[in-house]
Amino acid sequence: MEKAILGLDIGGTGIKGGVLINGHLEDIRSIATPARENKEFILETIAEFIETYLEYDLIGIGIGIPGLVDVREGIVLGLSNIPAFQHVELKKFLTNRFGKPVFINNDANCFASGVHKFGVGQRFNHLVGLTLGTGIGGGIVINGHLYSGVNSAAGEWCSSTYLDKDFEHYCSGKFFERFYNKKPKALAKLALAGDPVALKAFDEYGHHLGELIKHILYALAPEAVILGGSIRKTYPLFKKSLFKSISTFNYPTVIERFEILLSEMDETAIHGAVALVELENENEVVNN
């Protein structure tokens, strides 16, 4: 039986899993999240999904959650899209059930960790990962280490005040639905066909995202921002206005050493969940 690390990405609509074996992520599976069920039902669903991977010799389980987490205790503090999953001792439940080390963090932190350890962020010591989708999430890597902050809340720029709302309303899919009554994918098709209104939408979106990235640059001055999530696939449509906005940053010498890259991995959140276990194992080796 091969030794493996199991990574889970728990979202409001689906739970995805995969195992890392000899440095490669394999056996990706998914099930629907019973988001409207009670806490006990959801916990049992997660446990039963993990049981489908017990054909592997699991040395640890890493989990990404779209909400705040007490990382040390492994307690899910709250998920807006899974109402019953509030203050859930997920680590304790799974450790008792399976007898394996369990590590849990915010899914955006997992994204940042995943691109740093396995993806295009490997060559950077300081980076920020931004996931652009239905909402936005941010994760921070400093000096090669994931920085989660208190209750994994570091990088939650989505809630920072911007214009009349916050950055999430202008830098996620909410922007396109609020101002153009269409989802990003539908608008992208129109933009690629030359529709002037759709092109204007992405031009505006790039400006807003550039303002968010300037906000990040003033706070952290990372070497790179890595973009993930479904909206990253429309990058050519908003790249020009994005960089026009960033060009107004007050410190040109910082911009000279700064890069924006797209994550090339579609399962970055699972990679990041796996990385939670790998990094813990590496720390144990260093400290022993």
PDB file of C-alpha atoms in Angstrom:
ATOM      1  CA  MET A   1       0.000   0.000   0.000  1.00  0.00           C
ATOM      2  CA  GLU A   2       1.461   3.342  -1.096  1.00  0.00           C
ATOM      3  CA  LYS A   3       1.923   6.165   1.404  1.00  0.00           C
ATOM      4  CA  ALA A   4      -0.108   9.227   0.491  1.00  0.00           C
ATOM      5  CA  ILE A   5      -1.344  12.577   1.765  1.00  0.00           C
ATOM      6  CA  LEU A   6      -5.037  13.306   1.330  1.00  0.00           C
ATOM      7  CA  GLY A   7      -6.098  16.835   0.459  1.00  0.00           C
ATOM      8  CA  LEU A   8      -9.706  18.046   0.649  1.00  0.00           C
ATOM      9  CA  ASP A   9     -11.245  21.243  -0.685  1.00  0.00           C
ATOM     10  CA  ILE A  10     -14.591  21.767   1.056  1.00  0.00           C
ATOM     11  CA  GLY A  11     -16.825  24.302  -0.665  1.00  0.00           C
ATOM     12  CA  GLY A  12     -20.421  25.373  -0.503  1.00  0.00           C
ATOM     13  CA  THR A  13     -21.422  23.285  -3.520  1.00  0.00           C
ATOM     14  CA  GLY A  14     -18.858  20.493  -3.629  1.00  0.00           C
ATOM     15  CA  ILE A  15     -16.192  18.587  -1.736  1.00  0.00           C
ATOM     16  CA  LYS A  16     -13.157  17.601  -3.803  1.00  0.00           C
ATOM     17  CA  GLY A  17     -10.322  15.335  -2.812  1.00  0.00           C
ATOM     18  CA  GLY A  18      -7.036  14.015  -4.127  1.00  0.00           C
ATOM     19  CA  VAL A  19      -3.964  12.176  -2.895  1.00  0.00           C
ATOM     20  CA  LEU A  20      -0.341  13.213  -3.223  1.00  0.00           C
ATOM     21  CA  ILE A  21       1.872  10.231  -4.056  1.00  0.00           C
ATOM     22  CA  ASN A  22       5.575  10.712  -4.791  1.00  0.00           C
ATOM     23  CA  GLY A  23       5.016  14.415  -5.449  1.00  0.00           C
ATOM     24  CA  HIS A  24       2.090  13.946  -7.845  1.00  0.00           C
ATOM     25  CA  LEU A  25      -1.575  14.681  -7.165  1.00  0.00           C
ATOM     26  CA  GLU A  26      -3.729  11.749  -8.197  1.00  0.00           C
ATOM     27  CA  ASP A  27      -7.198  10.226  -7.917  1.00  0.00           C
ATOM     28  CA  ILE A  28      -9.285  13.420  -7.905  1.00  0.00           C
ATOM     29  CA  ARG A  29     -12.828  12.769  -6.753  1.00  0.00           C
ATOM     30  CA  SER A  30     -15.772  14.946  -5.795  1.00  0.00           C
ATOM     31  CA  ILE A  31     -19.174  14.827  -4.145  1.00  0.00           C
ATOM     32  CA  ALA A  32     -21.895  17.401  -3.574  1.00  0.00           C
ATOM     33  CA  THR A  33     -21.776  19.337  -0.314  1.00  0.00           C
ATOM     34  CA  PRO A  34     -24.954  18.811   1.757  1.00  0.00           C
ATOM     35  CA  ALA A  35     -24.812  22.513   2.605  1.00  0.00           C
ATOM     36  CA  ARG A  36     -28.392  22.765   3.924  1.00  0.00           C
ATOM     37  CA  GLU A  37     -28.166  19.748   6.237  1.00  0.00           C
ATOM     38  CA  ASN A  38     -27.302  19.804   9.940  1.00  0.00           C
ATOM     39  CA  LYS A  39     -23.761  19.743  11.300  1.00  0.00           C
ATOM     40  CA  GLU A  40     -23.774  16.039  12.160  1.00  0.00           C
ATOM     41  CA  PHE A  41     -24.921  15.064   8.667  1.00  0.00           C
ATOM     42  CA  ILE A  42     -22.209  17.200   7.060  1.00  0.00           C
ATOM     43  CA  LEU A  43     -19.510  15.749   9.332  1.00  0.00           C
ATOM     44  CA  GLU A  44     -20.590  12.215   8.481  1.00  0.00           C
ATOM     45  CA  THR A  45     -20.592  13.050   4.757  1.00  0.00           C
ATOM     46  CA  ILE A  46     -16.998  14.301   5.008  1.00  0.00           C
ATOM     47  CA  ALA A  47     -15.951  11.211   6.961  1.00  0.00           C
ATOM     48  CA  GLU A  48     -17.570   8.842   4.469  1.00  0.00           C
ATOM     49  CA  PHE A  49     -15.826  10.644   1.608  1.00  0.00           C
ATOM     50  CA  ILE A  50     -12.472  10.227   3.373  1.00  0.00           C
ATOM     51  CA  GLU A  51     -13.229   6.530   3.857  1.00  0.00           C
ATOM     52  CA  THR A  52     -13.245   6.109   0.077  1.00  0.00           C
ATOM     53  CA  TYR A  53      -9.517   6.960   0.164  1.00  0.00           C
ATOM     54  CA  LEU A  54      -8.540   4.444   2.860  1.00  0.00           C
ATOM     55  CA  GLU A  55      -7.190   2.135   0.153  1.00  0.00           C
ATOM     56  CA  TYR A  56      -4.128   4.384   0.493  1.00  0.00           C
ATOM     57  CA  ASP A  57      -1.756   4.466   3.464  1.00  0.00           C
ATOM     58  CA  LEU A  58      -2.595   8.006   4.525  1.00  0.00           C
ATOM     59  CA  ILE A  59       0.069   9.781   6.566  1.00  0.00           C
ATOM     60  CA  GLY A  60      -2.057  12.899   7.028  1.00  0.00           C
ATOM     61  CA  ILE A  61      -5.125  14.831   5.928  1.00  0.00           C
ATOM     62  CA  GLY A  62      -5.108  18.491   4.872  1.00  0.00           C
ATOM     63  CA  ILE A  63      -8.317  20.462   4.436  1.00  0.00           C
ATOM     64  CA  GLY A  64      -9.139  23.839   2.912  1.00  0.00           C
ATOM     65  CA  ILE A  65     -12.283  25.614   4.140  1.00  0.00           C
ATOM     66  CA  PRO A  66     -13.949  28.773   2.685  1.00  0.00           C
ATOM     67  CA  GLY A  67     -14.128  30.572   6.014  1.00  0.00           C
ATOM     68  CA  LEU A  68     -12.268  31.364   9.207  1.00  0.00           C
ATOM     69  CA  VAL A  69     -10.442  28.598  11.036  1.00  0.00           C
ATOM     70  CA  ASP A  70      -8.731  28.300  14.401  1.00  0.00           C
ATOM     71  CA  VAL A  71      -5.696  26.701  12.779  1.00  0.00           C
ATOM     72  CA  ARG A  72      -4.051  25.448  15.983  1.00  0.00           C
ATOM     73  CA  GLU A  73      -7.168  23.677  17.260  1.00  0.00           C
ATOM     74  CA  GLY A  74      -8.614  22.831  13.850  1.00  0.00           C
ATOM     75  CA  ILE A  75     -11.956  24.454  14.611  1.00  0.00           C
ATOM     76  CA  VAL A  76     -14.068  25.785  11.736  1.00  0.00           C
ATOM     77  CA  LEU A  77     -15.358  29.089  13.110  1.00  0.00           C
ATOM     78  CA  GLY A  78     -17.917  29.856  10.462  1.00  0.00           C
ATOM     79  CA  LEU A  79     -18.907  29.350   6.834  1.00  0.00           C
ATOM     80  CA  SER A  80     -21.367  31.731   5.219  1.00  0.00           C
ATOM     81  CA  ASN A  81     -22.347  29.253   2.503  1.00  0.00           C
ATOM     82  CA  ILE A  82     -22.804  26.276   4.877  1.00  0.00           C
ATOM     83  CA  PRO A  83     -25.074  27.676   7.602  1.00  0.00           C
ATOM     84  CA  ALA A  84     -24.901  24.755  10.053  1.00  0.00           C
ATOM     85  CA  PHE A  85     -21.093  24.563   9.976  1.00  0.00           C
ATOM     86  CA  GLN A  86     -20.332  27.090  12.702  1.00  0.00           C
ATOM     87  CA  HIS A  87     -17.715  26.485  15.422  1.00  0.00           C
ATOM     88  CA  VAL A  88     -17.157  22.882  14.360  1.00  0.00           C
ATOM     89  CA  GLU A  89     -14.306  20.883  15.938  1.00  0.00           C
ATOM     90  CA  LEU A  90     -13.466  19.273  12.608  1.00  0.00           C
ATOM     91  CA  LYS A  91      -9.877  18.316  13.465  1.00  0.00           C
ATOM     92  CA  LYS A  92     -10.926  16.577  16.685  1.00  0.00           C
ATOM     93  CA  PHE A  93     -13.743  14.729  14.920  1.00  0.00           C
ATOM     94  CA  LEU A  94     -11.552  13.440  12.083  1.00  0.00           C
ATOM     95  CA  THR A  95      -8.551  12.633  14.284  1.00  0.00           C
ATOM     96  CA  ASN A  96     -10.752  10.535  16.553  1.00  0.00           C
ATOM     97  CA  ARG A  97     -12.375   8.864  13.539  1.00  0.00           C
ATOM     98  CA  PHE A  98      -9.253   8.035  11.549  1.00  0.00           C
ATOM     99  CA  GLY A  99      -6.272   8.359  13.885  1.00  0.00           C
ATOM    100  CA  LYS A 100      -4.392  10.476  11.330  1.00  0.00           C
ATOM    101  CA  PRO A 101      -2.845  13.958  11.661  1.00  0.00           C
ATOM    102  CA  VAL A 102      -5.319  16.562  10.397  1.00  0.00           C
ATOM    103  CA  PHE A 103      -4.505  20.153   9.379  1.00  0.00           C
ATOM    104  CA  ILE A 104      -7.103  22.752   8.394  1.00  0.00           C
ATOM    105  CA  ASN A 105      -6.831  26.256   6.978  1.00  0.00           C
ATOM    106  CA  ASN A 106      -8.737  28.808   4.943  1.00  0.00           C
ATOM    107  CA  ASP A 107      -9.009  27.759   1.290  1.00  0.00           C
ATOM    108  CA  ALA A 108      -7.404  30.970  -0.015  1.00  0.00           C
ATOM    109  CA  ASN A 109      -4.433  30.343   2.281  1.00  0.00           C
ATOM    110  CA  CYS A 110      -4.292  26.838   0.846  1.00  0.00           C
ATOM    111  CA  PHE A 111      -4.260  28.326  -2.650  1.00  0.00           C
ATOM    112  CA  ALA A 112      -1.288  30.544  -1.803  1.00  0.00           C
ATOM    113  CA  SER A 113       0.534  27.644  -0.179  1.00  0.00           C
ATOM    114  CA  GLY A 114      -0.234  25.390  -3.138  1.00  0.00           C
ATOM    115  CA  VAL A 115       1.085  27.759  -5.811  1.00  0.00           C
ATOM    116  CA  HIS A 116       4.178  28.415  -3.706  1.00  0.00           C
ATOM    117  CA  LYS A 117       5.031  24.776  -3.139  1.00  0.00           C
ATOM    118  CA  PHE A 118       3.840  23.184  -6.379  1.00  0.00           C
ATOM    119  CA  GLY A 119       3.056  25.917  -8.925  1.00  0.00           C
ATOM    120  CA  VAL A 120       4.295  29.104 -10.571  1.00  0.00           C
ATOM    121  CA  GLY A 121       5.093  30.666  -7.202  1.00  0.00           C
ATOM    122  CA  GLN A 122       7.938  28.287  -6.365  1.00  0.00           C
ATOM    123  CA  ARG A 123      10.677  30.792  -7.206  1.00  0.00           C
ATOM    124  CA  PHE A 124       9.348  33.531  -4.893  1.00  0.00           C
ATOM    125  CA  ASN A 125       9.965  34.043  -1.183  1.00  0.00           C
ATOM    126  CA  HIS A 126       7.180  36.603  -0.820  1.00  0.00           C
ATOM    127  CA  LEU A 127       3.898  36.246  -2.698  1.00  0.00           C
ATOM    128  CA  VAL A 128       0.167  36.782  -2.463  1.00  0.00           C
ATOM    129  CA  GLY A 129      -2.349  34.409  -3.977  1.00  0.00           C
ATOM    130  CA  LEU A 130      -5.699  35.852  -5.086  1.00  0.00           C
ATOM    131  CA  THR A 131      -8.620  33.631  -6.037  1.00  0.00           C
ATOM    132  CA  LEU A 132     -11.068  35.373  -8.368  1.00  0.00           C
ATOM    133  CA  GLY A 133     -14.453  33.711  -8.653  1.00  0.00           C
ATOM    134  CA  THR A 134     -17.882  34.104  -7.105  1.00  0.00           C
ATOM    135  CA  GLY A 135     -15.999  35.916  -4.338  1.00  0.00           C
ATOM    136  CA  ILE A 136     -12.351  36.751  -3.814  1.00  0.00           C
ATOM    137  CA  GLY A 137      -9.890  35.236  -1.381  1.00  0.00           C
ATOM    138  CA  GLY A 138      -6.318  36.078  -0.485  1.00  0.00           C
ATOM    139  CA  GLY A 139      -3.414  34.124   0.953  1.00  0.00           C
ATOM    140  CA  ILE A 140       0.035  35.361   1.988  1.00  0.00           C
ATOM    141  CA  VAL A 141       3.449  33.710   1.849  1.00  0.00           C
ATOM    142  CA  ILE A 142       6.263  35.572   3.642  1.00  0.00           C
ATOM    143  CA  ASN A 143       9.880  34.373   3.670  1.00  0.00           C
ATOM    144  CA  GLY A 144       8.711  31.121   2.130  1.00  0.00           C
ATOM    145  CA  HIS A 145       6.142  30.417   4.852  1.00  0.00           C
ATOM    146  CA  LEU A 146       2.385  30.677   4.821  1.00  0.00           C
ATOM    147  CA  TYR A 147       1.166  33.513   7.033  1.00  0.00           C
ATOM    148  CA  SER A 148      -2.390  32.850   8.195  1.00  0.00           C
ATOM    149  CA  GLY A 149      -2.755  35.440  10.958  1.00  0.00           C
ATOM    150  CA  VAL A 150      -5.302  35.093  13.759  1.00  0.00           C
ATOM    151  CA  ASN A 151      -8.010  32.563  12.858  1.00  0.00           C
ATOM    152  CA  SER A 152      -6.635  32.327   9.298  1.00  0.00           C
ATOM    153  CA  ALA A 153      -8.003  35.824   8.584  1.00  0.00           C
ATOM    154  CA  ALA A 154      -4.854  37.275   6.992  1.00  0.00           C
ATOM    155  CA  GLY A 155      -5.444  38.259   3.377  1.00  0.00           C
ATOM    156  CA  GLU A 156      -9.184  38.842   3.699  1.00  0.00           C
ATOM    157  CA  TRP A 157      -9.098  41.916   1.463  1.00  0.00           C
ATOM    158  CA  CYS A 158     -12.554  40.962   0.238  1.00  0.00           C
ATOM    159  CA  SER A 159     -14.008  42.813   3.220  1.00  0.00           C
ATOM    160  CA  SER A 160     -11.839  45.940   2.935  1.00  0.00           C
ATOM    161  CA  THR A 161     -13.907  49.027   2.178  1.00  0.00           C
ATOM    162  CA  TYR A 162     -13.711  50.155  -1.445  1.00  0.00           C
ATOM    163  CA  LEU A 163     -15.918  52.758  -3.125  1.00  0.00           C
ATOM    164  CA  ASP A 164     -19.505  52.206  -1.930  1.00  0.00           C
ATOM    165  CA  LYS A 165     -19.022  48.560  -0.877  1.00  0.00           C
ATOM    166  CA  ASP A 166     -15.856  46.475  -0.551  1.00  0.00           C
ATOM    167  CA  PHE A 167     -13.249  44.912  -2.830  1.00  0.00           C
ATOM    168  CA  GLU A 168     -15.252  41.703  -3.229  1.00  0.00           C
ATOM    169  CA  HIS A 169     -18.091  43.585  -4.909  1.00  0.00           C
ATOM    170  CA  TYR A 170     -15.698  45.014  -7.486  1.00  0.00           C
ATOM    171  CA  CYS A 171     -13.048  42.295  -7.939  1.00  0.00           C
ATOM    172  CA  SER A 172     -15.134  39.115  -8.108  1.00  0.00           C
ATOM    173  CA  GLY A 173     -17.979  37.810 -10.226  1.00  0.00           C
ATOM    174  CA  LYS A 174     -20.284  40.019  -8.194  1.00  0.00           C
ATOM    175  CA  PHE A 175     -19.030  43.026 -10.169  1.00  0.00           C
ATOM    176  CA  PHE A 176     -20.227  41.646 -13.509  1.00  0.00           C
ATOM    177  CA  GLU A 177     -23.580  40.531 -12.127  1.00  0.00           C
ATOM    178  CA  ARG A 178     -24.211  43.773 -10.230  1.00  0.00           C
ATOM    179  CA  PHE A 179     -23.348  46.219 -13.022  1.00  0.00           C
ATOM    180  CA  TYR A 180     -23.885  44.142 -16.182  1.00  0.00           C
ATOM    181  CA  ASN A 181     -26.403  41.479 -15.113  1.00  0.00           C
ATOM    182  CA  LYS A 182     -24.268  38.695 -16.555  1.00  0.00           C
ATOM    183  CA  LYS A 183     -21.807  36.147 -15.280  1.00  0.00           C
ATOM    184  CA  PRO A 184     -18.125  36.619 -16.214  1.00  0.00           C
ATOM    185  CA  LYS A 185     -18.070  33.657 -18.597  1.00  0.00           C
ATOM    186  CA  ALA A 186     -21.030  34.952 -20.606  1.00  0.00           C
ATOM    187  CA  LEU A 187     -19.547  38.451 -20.787  1.00  0.00           C
ATOM    188  CA  ALA A 188     -16.172  37.041 -21.824  1.00  0.00           C
ATOM    189  CA  LYS A 189     -17.760  35.363 -24.856  1.00  0.00           C
ATOM    190  CA  LEU A 190     -19.319  38.666 -25.869  1.00  0.00           C
ATOM    191  CA  ALA A 191     -16.062  40.544 -25.301  1.00  0.00           C
ATOM    192  CA  LEU A 192     -14.106  38.092 -27.439  1.00  0.00           C
ATOM    193  CA  ALA A 193     -16.654  38.720 -30.194  1.00  0.00           C
ATOM    194  CA  GLY A 194     -15.950  42.453 -29.937  1.00  0.00           C
ATOM    195  CA  ASP A 195     -19.042  43.560 -28.028  1.00  0.00           C
ATOM    196  CA  PRO A 196     -18.226  47.097 -26.789  1.00  0.00           C
ATOM    197  CA  VAL A 197     -20.265  46.857 -23.581  1.00  0.00           C
ATOM    198  CA  ALA A 198     -18.602  43.598 -22.579  1.00  0.00           C
ATOM    199  CA  LEU A 199     -15.165  45.003 -23.391  1.00  0.00           C
ATOM    200  CA  LYS A 200     -15.956  48.006 -21.199  1.00  0.00           C
ATOM    201  CA  ALA A 201     -16.950  45.670 -18.370  1.00  0.00           C
ATOM    202  CA  PHE A 202     -13.579  43.931 -18.360  1.00  0.00           C
ATOM    203  CA  ASP A 203     -11.760  47.242 -18.729  1.00  0.00           C
ATOM    204  CA  GLU A 204     -13.479  48.480 -15.578  1.00  0.00           C
ATOM    205  CA  TYR A 205     -12.886  45.194 -13.799  1.00  0.00           C
ATOM    206  CA  GLY A 206      -9.149  45.389 -14.509  1.00  0.00           C
ATOM    207  CA  HIS A 207      -9.039  48.891 -13.036  1.00  0.00           C
ATOM    208  CA  HIS A 208     -10.714  47.751  -9.818  1.00  0.00           C
ATOM    209  CA  LEU A 209      -8.485  44.703  -9.483  1.00  0.00           C
ATOM    210  CA  GLY A 210      -5.469  46.952 -10.030  1.00  0.00           C
ATOM    211  CA  GLU A 211      -6.627  49.131  -7.144  1.00  0.00           C
ATOM    212  CA  LEU A 212      -6.803  46.040  -4.927  1.00  0.00           C
ATOM    213  CA  ILE A 213      -3.325  44.960  -5.951  1.00  0.00           C
ATOM    214  CA  LYS A 214      -1.975  48.445  -5.168  1.00  0.00           C
ATOM    215  CA  HIS A 215      -3.589  48.082  -1.747  1.00  0.00           C
ATOM    216  CA  ILE A 216      -1.670  44.822  -1.329  1.00  0.00           C
ATOM    217  CA  LEU A 217       1.575  46.361  -2.595  1.00  0.00           C
ATOM    218  CA  TYR A 218       1.433  49.179  -0.041  1.00  0.00           C
ATOM    219  CA  ALA A 219       0.883  46.698   2.783  1.00  0.00           C
ATOM    220  CA  LEU A 220       3.221  43.843   1.822  1.00  0.00           C
ATOM    221  CA  ALA A 221       5.273  44.690  -1.303  1.00  0.00           C
ATOM    222  CA  PRO A 222       5.358  41.025  -2.432  1.00  0.00           C
ATOM    223  CA  GLU A 223       7.481  39.821  -5.308  1.00  0.00           C
ATOM    224  CA  ALA A 224       4.414  38.451  -7.065  1.00  0.00           C
ATOM    225  CA  VAL A 225       0.654  38.163  -7.031  1.00  0.00           C
ATOM    226  CA  ILE A 226      -0.616  34.852  -8.369  1.00  0.00           C
ATOM    227  CA  LEU A 227      -4.146  34.843  -9.754  1.00  0.00           C
ATOM    228  CA  GLY A 228      -6.385  31.804  -9.413  1.00  0.00           C
ATOM    229  CA  GLY A 229     -10.081  31.079  -9.752  1.00  0.00           C
ATOM    230  CA  SER A 230     -12.285  30.967 -12.821  1.00  0.00           C
ATOM    231  CA  ILE A 231     -12.004  34.677 -13.690  1.00  0.00           C
ATOM    232  CA  ARG A 232      -8.243  34.340 -14.208  1.00  0.00           C
ATOM    233  CA  LYS A 233      -9.074  32.652 -17.530  1.00  0.00           C
ATOM    234  CA  THR A 234     -10.349  36.011 -18.831  1.00  0.00           C
ATOM    235  CA  TYR A 235      -7.037  37.712 -17.962  1.00  0.00           C
ATOM    236  CA  PRO A 236      -6.277  38.904 -21.547  1.00  0.00           C
ATOM    237  CA  LEU A 237      -9.499  40.926 -21.439  1.00  0.00           C
ATOM    238  CA  PHE A 238      -8.534  42.965 -18.376  1.00  0.00           C
ATOM    239  CA  LYS A 239      -4.717  42.823 -18.404  1.00  0.00           C
ATOM    240  CA  LYS A 240      -4.237  46.238 -20.039  1.00  0.00           C
ATOM    241  CA  SER A 241      -6.434  48.194 -17.624  1.00  0.00           C
ATOM    242  CA  LEU A 242      -5.031  46.203 -14.691  1.00  0.00           C
ATOM    243  CA  PHE A 243      -1.486  47.309 -15.419  1.00  0.00           C
ATOM    244  CA  LYS A 244      -2.603  50.852 -16.193  1.00  0.00           C
ATOM    245  CA  SER A 245      -4.013  51.046 -12.671  1.00  0.00           C
ATOM    246  CA  ILE A 246      -0.928  49.476 -11.093  1.00  0.00           C
ATOM    247  CA  SER A 247       1.329  51.906 -12.990  1.00  0.00           C
ATOM    248  CA  THR A 248       0.112  54.690 -10.676  1.00  0.00           C
ATOM    249  CA  PHE A 249       1.681  52.975  -7.642  1.00  0.00           C
ATOM    250  CA  ASN A 250       3.893  55.496  -5.858  1.00  0.00           C
ATOM    251  CA  TYR A 251       7.094  53.421  -5.706  1.00  0.00           C
ATOM    252  CA  PRO A 252       8.302  52.507  -9.217  1.00  0.00           C
ATOM    253  CA  THR A 253      11.316  50.553  -7.938  1.00  0.00           C
ATOM    254  CA  VAL A 254       8.914  48.125  -6.256  1.00  0.00           C
ATOM    255  CA  ILE A 255       6.957  47.632  -9.484  1.00  0.00           C
ATOM    256  CA  GLU A 256      10.187  46.890 -11.360  1.00  0.00           C
ATOM    257  CA  ARG A 257      10.603  43.734  -9.265  1.00  0.00           C
ATOM    258  CA  PHE A 258       6.949  42.781  -9.170  1.00  0.00           C
ATOM    259  CA  GLU A 259       5.140  40.161 -11.276  1.00  0.00           C
ATOM    260  CA  ILE A 260       1.553  39.079 -11.843  1.00  0.00           C
ATOM    261  CA  LEU A 261       1.199  35.439 -12.844  1.00  0.00           C
ATOM    262  CA  LEU A 262      -1.667  33.043 -13.490  1.00  0.00           C
ATOM    263  CA  SER A 263      -1.898  29.765 -11.656  1.00  0.00           C
ATOM    264  CA  GLU A 264      -1.563  26.925 -14.137  1.00  0.00           C
ATOM    265  CA  MET A 265      -3.160  24.368 -11.812  1.00  0.00           C
ATOM    266  CA  ASP A 266      -6.912  23.782 -11.668  1.00  0.00           C
ATOM    267  CA  GLU A 267      -6.693  21.853  -8.391  1.00  0.00           C
ATOM    268  CA  THR A 268      -4.555  24.368  -6.513  1.00  0.00           C
ATOM    269  CA  ALA A 269      -6.761  24.289  -3.418  1.00  0.00           C
ATOM    270  CA  ILE A 270      -6.223  20.530  -3.079  1.00  0.00           C
ATOM    271  CA  HIS A 271      -2.491  20.990  -3.673  1.00  0.00           C
ATOM    272  CA  GLY A 272      -2.527  23.592  -0.915  1.00  0.00           C
ATOM    273  CA  ALA A 273      -4.420  21.331   1.470  1.00  0.00           C
ATOM    274  CA  VAL A 274      -1.822  18.635   0.859  1.00  0.00           C
ATOM    275  CA  ALA A 275       0.905  21.227   1.444  1.00  0.00           C
ATOM    276  CA  LEU A 276      -0.461  21.845   4.966  1.00  0.00           C
ATOM    277  CA  VAL A 277       0.562  18.292   5.869  1.00  0.00           C
ATOM    278  CA  GLU A 278       3.867  18.377   3.991  1.00  0.00           C
ATOM    279  CA  LEU A 279       4.926  21.641   5.623  1.00  0.00           C
ATOM    280  CA  GLU A 280       4.069  20.317   9.077  1.00  0.00           C
ATOM    281  CA  ASN A 281       6.139  17.187   8.438  1.00  0.00           C
ATOM    282  CA  GLU A 282       9.055  19.309   7.211  1.00  0.00           C
ATOM    283  CA  ASN A 283       8.863  21.468  10.345  1.00  0.00           C
ATOM    284  CA  GLU A 284       8.964  18.352  12.528  1.00  0.00           C
ATOM    285  CA  VAL A 285      12.135  17.188  10.776  1.00  0.00           C
ATOM    286  CA  VAL A 286      13.767  20.604  11.264  1.00  0.00           C
ATOM    287  CA  ASN A 287      12.781  20.832  14.920  1.00  0.00           C
ATOM    288  CA  ASN A 288      13.856  17.297  15.871  1.00  0.00           C
TER     289      ASN A 288
END
